[in-house]
Amino acid sequence: MKIIRDIFISILFLTGFSVKAEEAHLYTWVDQDDVPFIQYYIDKYGAEPKTSVFEDEDEAFAKLRAGYSADVYGPCSYEIPRWRDAGLIQPIDVSKLEHWEKIPDSLRNMPGVYDDKGQVWFIPHLFGNTSVIVNTKLAPEYAGDNNSWDILWDPKYKGRIGVLAGAVDTIPLVAAHIGVNAYNMTDDEWEQVKVKLRELVVQARLITNVTGELESAMAQGEVVAVEAWNDSYNNLIWDEEFTDPVEYMQPKNQKIFSWVCGFALSSVAGKEAPIEKAYALIDSGLSVGAAQFLIEDWGYAPANADGFGVASEEALELIIVDTSDVDAWLANTIFQEVMPNLDKIVEEWELIRAGVD
Amino acid sequence: MQKTLENIFSTSSETFKAYRLLTPSILLLIIVFAFPILFLITYSFWTQDYVTIDTTLTLENYKTVINKSSYHILIKRSLTISSLTTIVTVLLAYPMAYFVAFVVKERKLLWLIILTIPFWTSYLLRVFAWKLILGYNGVINGSLSNLGIIESPLSFLLYNPFAVFVTLAHAWSAFAILPIYVSLEKIDRSLLEAAADLGDNAFKRFCRITFPLSFPGVLAASLIIFIPTTGDYITPKLVGGSEGIMVANLIQIMFGKANNWPLGSSIAVITMIIVTLSVILFVLISRWLVSKIK
Amino acid sequence: MKKFSLYSTGDRLLIIYAVMFLSFLYIPVLFLPLFSFSKSQYMMFPISDWTLERYVTMWHKTKLRDALFASIKVGIFASIISTILGILVARAMTRYIFPLKKPVLGFIMLPIAFPEIIMGVGLLIFAIFAGMQLSLITVTAGHVLICLPFSVLILISRFEGFDKSLEEASLDLGENAWQTFRRITFPIVASGILASVLLTFTISFDEFLIAFFLSGEDPTLPIYIYGQLRHVKNIPYMLALGSIILLVSFVTISFAEWIRRRGMKNKKLSGLFE
């Protein structure tokens, strides 16, 4: 009975029948599974680690709570408290990491790395910024010293503004703009922020978590300014089809935001693959090769400061970080943290976004 | 009585044979459909407490949904967009189905195939095609500015409820044609000839015979469009902008970003109830209308 | 031209309408292949520079291939399982009279009346509760659920016209049930079975929302495309992919139609594609 045999084979095929040595599994942001980020691991074990990717951390969090798991996760620092509280991750033994000492102090001591008991839960991998990119040909009055987030609410540019949909980016930025600390705000302050958010939604042409959409809208002149991460700025500079001058805003009297993404160790790490392999995965991301790739291909700053020494001049020029003193530079920005009551805030922001609150 | 019971339980009875055939499907439906819906309903009576679920039964979520006008607006918006899509799509599809059923004399199947070919590519990409058309440098804006009709691109084309409506109407129109066509095809042509012999003109024949007899098809087409468009996620997400966000997006947000599965479940349950009620109401009203026409 | 004169004024209006309607259906979809040849990574019209690059390099994307195979696997399993179940249901419904017939049929058809988002989240909650890992298997289960009503609809309409006495005659002639099914029943309902497999495969292949909630680390093709649409640089590749899917469907349908035509002459096959 050929049919029965075929069905049987197909079932094996469907269930992913396989017998290979267990490699550590990295679950991270899409594209952060590129080869340079896992090369160190490949060199060490002669095999590729398993990788899978998420498009945003909320999706990842939902999936992990739904029973999905890997050995190492790639969230950003502000996610750590809730992942820890949900029992998804375990403390990390930094003595097992080859590159831990390469990370600048300011990053090693940032919120999210250590808990109250001195245990490490998060290893920084890269950092970037959140501010506003402006097309200074279309909006010359905001160039240079006149950089200001005011442009997001400027009636002149109504319908020509792009905004990040992520609550972790947009809400602290809007709050900071009216002098409110989103990581410690009263209900009254939150109401004030909400007023500004509603105005912003009316101003915005698009609100999206797809940074490529923001870049493409900038490149086509659809929008004049976008709230964005610094890699979008690099991408616009690198874009051969787009020649308008753009600036990544660093307004006077206004610190811009820094976010740090990195690695967390799964609470199930060590069960399927040896835990050493999980640590090797983290080390892969921290390697100098990965750091160089981050700077040159992504425009992000690596946590391993040695990367600045090997990256090309032109790539370094585009990095807005002052590489001569990373600690001092970071100290002049605001680290993104987790907002208390995040779920509630996210829900309200989504309703404001939908124009129904 | 004894006899009937015996009949039912004897292995040769029709009932036994029928249920033997039906058991796999019924089991599947219970496991993959009834259980999930029951779990969804149960979940809607629980509450989210940060990263844990409080399993005390409560009406808290329903109170939240009932008291918060934001949710009402989103649900109303979804119903408005999907009703409008349904009505327009069915109206557009009817003449087309009529054409294939009555004007086309041969190769009807070929016509039906031609009508469905555009729908054989990914739904996502069909929706995305409208972004190409309505976009800032898209087909409409590009053509208009090339012709010198506009100076700067029109921005009102994309990212609004109208874009959602147009996209949905396009994506679903072929699905409306098939059921209407089937019901038109079934109509006994001799009825129409008889009516013509009795002196009814074409319009009268249509009102008195064709339309009422094709009504089941219209009804089926309407439901086939109304139900999925109310719960559509992709179209509002890709072309809807802020004002085009619909209830499915809200449910997804609750299960994703906002991390409140119980509240998401209750919104889903309420949506389910509203869709069911709308469908029942719609069927009743249309039956009544048809009986009036007859 | 001679034929055309047979049409009345009303019919002519309908012909014009049909052409307009077909344009409305086709033109938006045809922009997908058109833009897939655009050199610019942005979707700008009119298109100034042309390239075939997307079609050449698309095949190097291993994740695209994986997703394509995942969707084909899920589609094959979902269509076969739902068609087998559909055959059983249609047979029960058309051959026997039994208590609760209508409610049972209603229950099986019920998933049609539910927005997919509801089933997606319901299945997600249930899968988690049952401790199932999200995978292509959970996606397949969800797809069988939404495909089954369509299989049942198609197959019932096929089985309704089926002449019971043929089967009885076969049994009388001493053939067993399996032989009867293979030699008598199957050939007669084959076209319905084929239609059911094709339709349910298409439904599964294109299904997004349930897979969105139920897929684990292996994305299906729609999930993959959705992810890629978020990366502006990758969008043109997705347009190329969509064009290829369109082309493959077109060729398949034309081939089926060709076989049907040939079958018209060769009576044996004529039932297959009607």
Short mmCIF file of C-alpha atoms in Angstrom, two decimals, chain A residues 72-267:
data_model
loop_
_atom_site.label_atom_id
_atom_site.label_comp_id
_atom_site.label_asym_id
_atom_site.label_seq_id
_atom_site.Cartn_x
_atom_site.Cartn_y
_atom_site.Cartn_z
CA VAL A 72 18.85 32.65 24.92
CA TYR A 73 16.49 35.53 24.25
CA GLY A 74 17.27 38.90 22.73
CA PRO A 75 14.99 41.44 24.42
CA CYS A 76 15.77 45.06 25.27
CA SER A 77 16.53 46.11 28.82
CA TYR A 78 13.10 47.55 29.62
CA GLU A 79 11.53 44.13 29.03
CA ILE A 80 13.57 42.40 31.70
CA PRO A 81 11.38 43.01 34.79
CA ARG A 82 8.27 41.55 33.24
CA TRP A 83 10.07 38.58 31.68
CA ARG A 84 11.67 37.90 35.05
CA ASP A 85 8.39 38.20 36.90
CA ALA A 86 6.77 35.82 34.43
CA GLY A 87 9.48 33.26 35.22
CA LEU A 88 10.82 33.19 31.68
CA ILE A 89 14.46 33.92 32.45
CA GLN A 90 17.14 32.99 34.99
CA PRO A 91 20.13 34.87 36.45
CA ILE A 92 23.32 34.90 34.42
CA ASP A 93 26.74 33.92 35.72
CA VAL A 94 28.91 36.63 34.17
CA SER A 95 32.12 34.79 35.04
CA LYS A 96 31.24 32.36 32.25
CA LEU A 97 31.24 35.15 29.69
CA GLU A 98 34.43 35.97 27.86
CA HIS A 99 33.38 39.48 26.84
CA TRP A 100 31.64 40.78 29.96
CA GLU A 101 34.59 42.94 30.97
CA LYS A 102 34.60 44.65 27.56
CA ILE A 103 31.29 46.33 28.25
CA PRO A 104 31.52 49.95 29.52
CA ASP A 105 30.58 50.52 33.16
CA SER A 106 27.62 52.71 32.34
CA LEU A 107 26.02 49.82 30.46
CA ARG A 108 26.92 47.20 33.01
CA ASN A 109 25.27 49.24 35.72
CA MET A 110 22.22 50.38 33.80
CA PRO A 111 18.70 49.64 35.04
CA GLY A 112 17.70 46.09 34.24
CA VAL A 113 21.10 44.44 34.46
CA TYR A 114 21.28 43.80 38.19
CA ASP A 115 18.40 43.06 40.53
CA ASP A 116 18.27 44.08 44.22
CA LYS A 117 20.19 40.97 45.23
CA GLY A 118 23.08 41.71 42.90
CA GLN A 119 22.22 39.00 40.38
CA VAL A 120 22.66 39.74 36.68
CA TRP A 121 19.61 39.20 34.43
CA PHE A 122 20.58 41.04 31.29
CA ILE A 123 23.71 41.36 29.14
CA PRO A 124 23.85 44.50 26.96
CA HIS A 125 24.57 43.79 23.31
CA LEU A 126 23.98 47.02 21.46
CA PHE A 127 22.52 50.43 22.01
CA GLY A 128 20.82 53.06 19.96
CA ASN A 129 18.74 56.15 20.42
CA THR A 130 15.26 57.49 20.04
CA SER A 131 14.84 61.05 18.84
CA VAL A 132 13.50 62.82 15.76
CA ILE A 133 14.89 62.79 12.22
CA VAL A 134 14.17 65.94 10.26
CA ASN A 135 14.45 66.67 6.56
CA THR A 136 16.17 70.06 6.74
CA LYS A 137 15.45 70.87 3.14
CA LEU A 138 11.73 70.74 3.79
CA ALA A 139 11.92 72.15 7.31
CA PRO A 140 15.06 74.34 7.41
CA GLU A 141 13.83 76.22 10.45
CA TYR A 142 14.51 73.12 12.58
CA ALA A 143 18.11 72.63 11.42
CA GLY A 144 21.21 72.58 13.60
CA ASP A 145 20.89 74.60 16.76
CA ASN A 146 17.16 74.84 16.21
CA ASN A 147 16.62 71.10 16.60
CA SER A 148 13.46 70.68 18.58
CA TRP A 149 10.85 68.00 19.10
CA ASP A 150 8.32 70.82 18.72
CA ILE A 151 8.24 69.93 15.05
CA LEU A 152 6.07 66.93 15.89
CA TRP A 153 3.30 69.30 16.98
CA ASP A 154 4.00 72.10 14.50
CA PRO A 155 0.68 72.91 12.78
CA LYS A 156 2.65 73.74 9.64
CA TYR A 157 3.53 70.05 9.29
CA LYS A 158 0.18 68.55 10.12
CA GLY A 159 -0.15 65.23 8.30
CA ARG A 160 3.54 65.16 7.51
CA ILE A 161 4.88 63.56 10.67
CA GLY A 162 5.76 59.95 11.36
CA VAL A 163 5.68 58.40 14.80
CA LEU A 164 6.87 55.11 16.28
CA ALA A 165 3.95 53.01 17.46
CA GLY A 166 5.86 51.46 20.34
CA ALA A 167 4.70 52.77 23.68
CA VAL A 168 8.20 52.31 25.14
CA ASP A 169 9.56 54.84 22.64
CA THR A 170 6.84 57.36 22.07
CA ILE A 171 5.36 57.81 25.52
CA PRO A 172 8.61 58.62 27.36
CA LEU A 173 9.62 60.95 24.53
CA VAL A 174 6.35 62.86 24.54
CA ALA A 175 6.42 62.97 28.32
CA ALA A 176 10.00 64.24 28.37
CA HIS A 177 9.05 66.93 25.90
CA ILE A 178 6.59 68.41 28.39
CA GLY A 179 8.94 67.85 31.31
CA VAL A 180 7.39 64.68 32.66
CA ASN A 181 9.39 61.61 33.65
CA ALA A 182 7.41 58.72 32.19
CA TYR A 183 9.14 56.24 34.47
CA ASN A 184 7.74 57.91 37.52
CA MET A 185 4.65 59.90 36.69
CA THR A 186 1.55 60.76 38.63
CA ASP A 187 -1.93 60.20 37.23
CA ASP A 188 -2.24 63.93 36.58
CA GLU A 189 0.98 63.94 34.62
CA TRP A 190 -0.18 60.95 32.60
CA GLU A 191 -3.33 62.88 31.72
CA GLN A 192 -1.17 65.76 30.47
CA VAL A 193 0.90 63.37 28.42
CA LYS A 194 -2.27 61.89 26.97
CA VAL A 195 -3.37 65.32 25.78
CA LYS A 196 -0.09 65.67 23.90
CA LEU A 197 -0.39 62.13 22.53
CA ARG A 198 -3.87 62.85 21.15
CA GLU A 199 -2.52 65.96 19.43
CA LEU A 200 0.32 63.90 18.05
CA VAL A 201 -2.05 61.29 16.61
CA VAL A 202 -3.93 64.05 14.79
CA GLN A 203 -0.65 65.46 13.47
CA ALA A 204 0.73 62.12 12.31
CA ARG A 205 0.61 60.77 8.80
CA LEU A 206 1.60 57.37 10.01
CA ILE A 207 2.14 55.67 13.32
CA THR A 208 3.94 52.41 12.88
CA ASN A 209 6.33 49.99 14.47
CA VAL A 210 7.79 49.28 11.06
CA THR A 211 10.83 51.54 11.00
CA GLY A 212 11.25 50.86 7.27
CA GLU A 213 7.89 52.52 6.65
CA LEU A 214 9.09 55.65 8.44
CA GLU A 215 12.28 55.68 6.41
CA SER A 216 10.42 55.14 3.17
CA ALA A 217 7.98 57.96 3.99
CA MET A 218 10.94 60.25 4.71
CA ALA A 219 12.71 59.22 1.52
CA GLN A 220 9.64 59.93 -0.59
CA GLY A 221 8.95 63.30 0.99
CA GLU A 222 5.66 62.02 2.36
CA VAL A 223 6.73 63.20 5.80
CA VAL A 224 9.03 65.97 6.96
CA ALA A 225 10.07 64.54 10.29
CA VAL A 226 9.79 61.21 12.02
CA GLU A 227 10.31 60.03 15.53
CA ALA A 228 12.82 57.23 14.95
CA TRP A 229 15.78 55.20 16.07
CA ASN A 230 19.19 56.26 14.90
CA ASP A 231 19.56 53.37 12.46
CA SER A 232 16.80 54.93 10.38
CA TYR A 233 19.01 57.98 10.12
CA ASN A 234 21.87 55.82 8.84
CA ASN A 235 19.61 54.11 6.38
CA LEU A 236 18.48 57.45 4.97
CA ILE A 237 22.07 58.62 4.61
CA TRP A 238 23.01 55.36 2.93
CA ASP A 239 20.00 55.53 0.62
CA GLU A 240 21.23 56.40 -2.87
CA GLU A 241 17.77 57.30 -4.10
CA PHE A 242 17.37 59.97 -1.42
CA THR A 243 19.54 63.06 -1.47
CA ASP A 244 17.81 65.57 0.85
CA PRO A 245 19.79 66.63 3.92
CA VAL A 246 18.58 65.03 7.14
CA GLU A 247 19.58 65.49 10.76
CA TYR A 248 19.20 63.26 13.76
CA MET A 249 17.93 65.74 16.31
CA GLN A 250 19.90 66.39 19.48
CA PRO A 251 17.90 69.33 20.81
CA LYS A 252 19.45 71.80 23.21
CA ASN A 253 18.23 71.37 26.77
CA GLN A 254 16.68 68.05 25.90
CA LYS A 255 18.39 64.73 26.49
CA ILE A 256 17.59 62.17 23.85
CA PHE A 257 16.76 58.58 24.75
CA SER A 258 19.06 55.55 24.68
CA TRP A 259 17.80 52.04 24.50
CA VAL A 260 19.88 48.99 25.11
CA CYS A 261 19.11 45.57 23.76
CA GLY A 262 20.91 42.44 24.70
CA PHE A 263 20.57 38.94 26.00
CA ALA A 264 18.67 37.15 28.70
CA LEU A 265 19.13 33.53 29.69
CA SER A 266 16.04 31.39 29.40
CA SER A 267 14.80 29.67 32.52
#
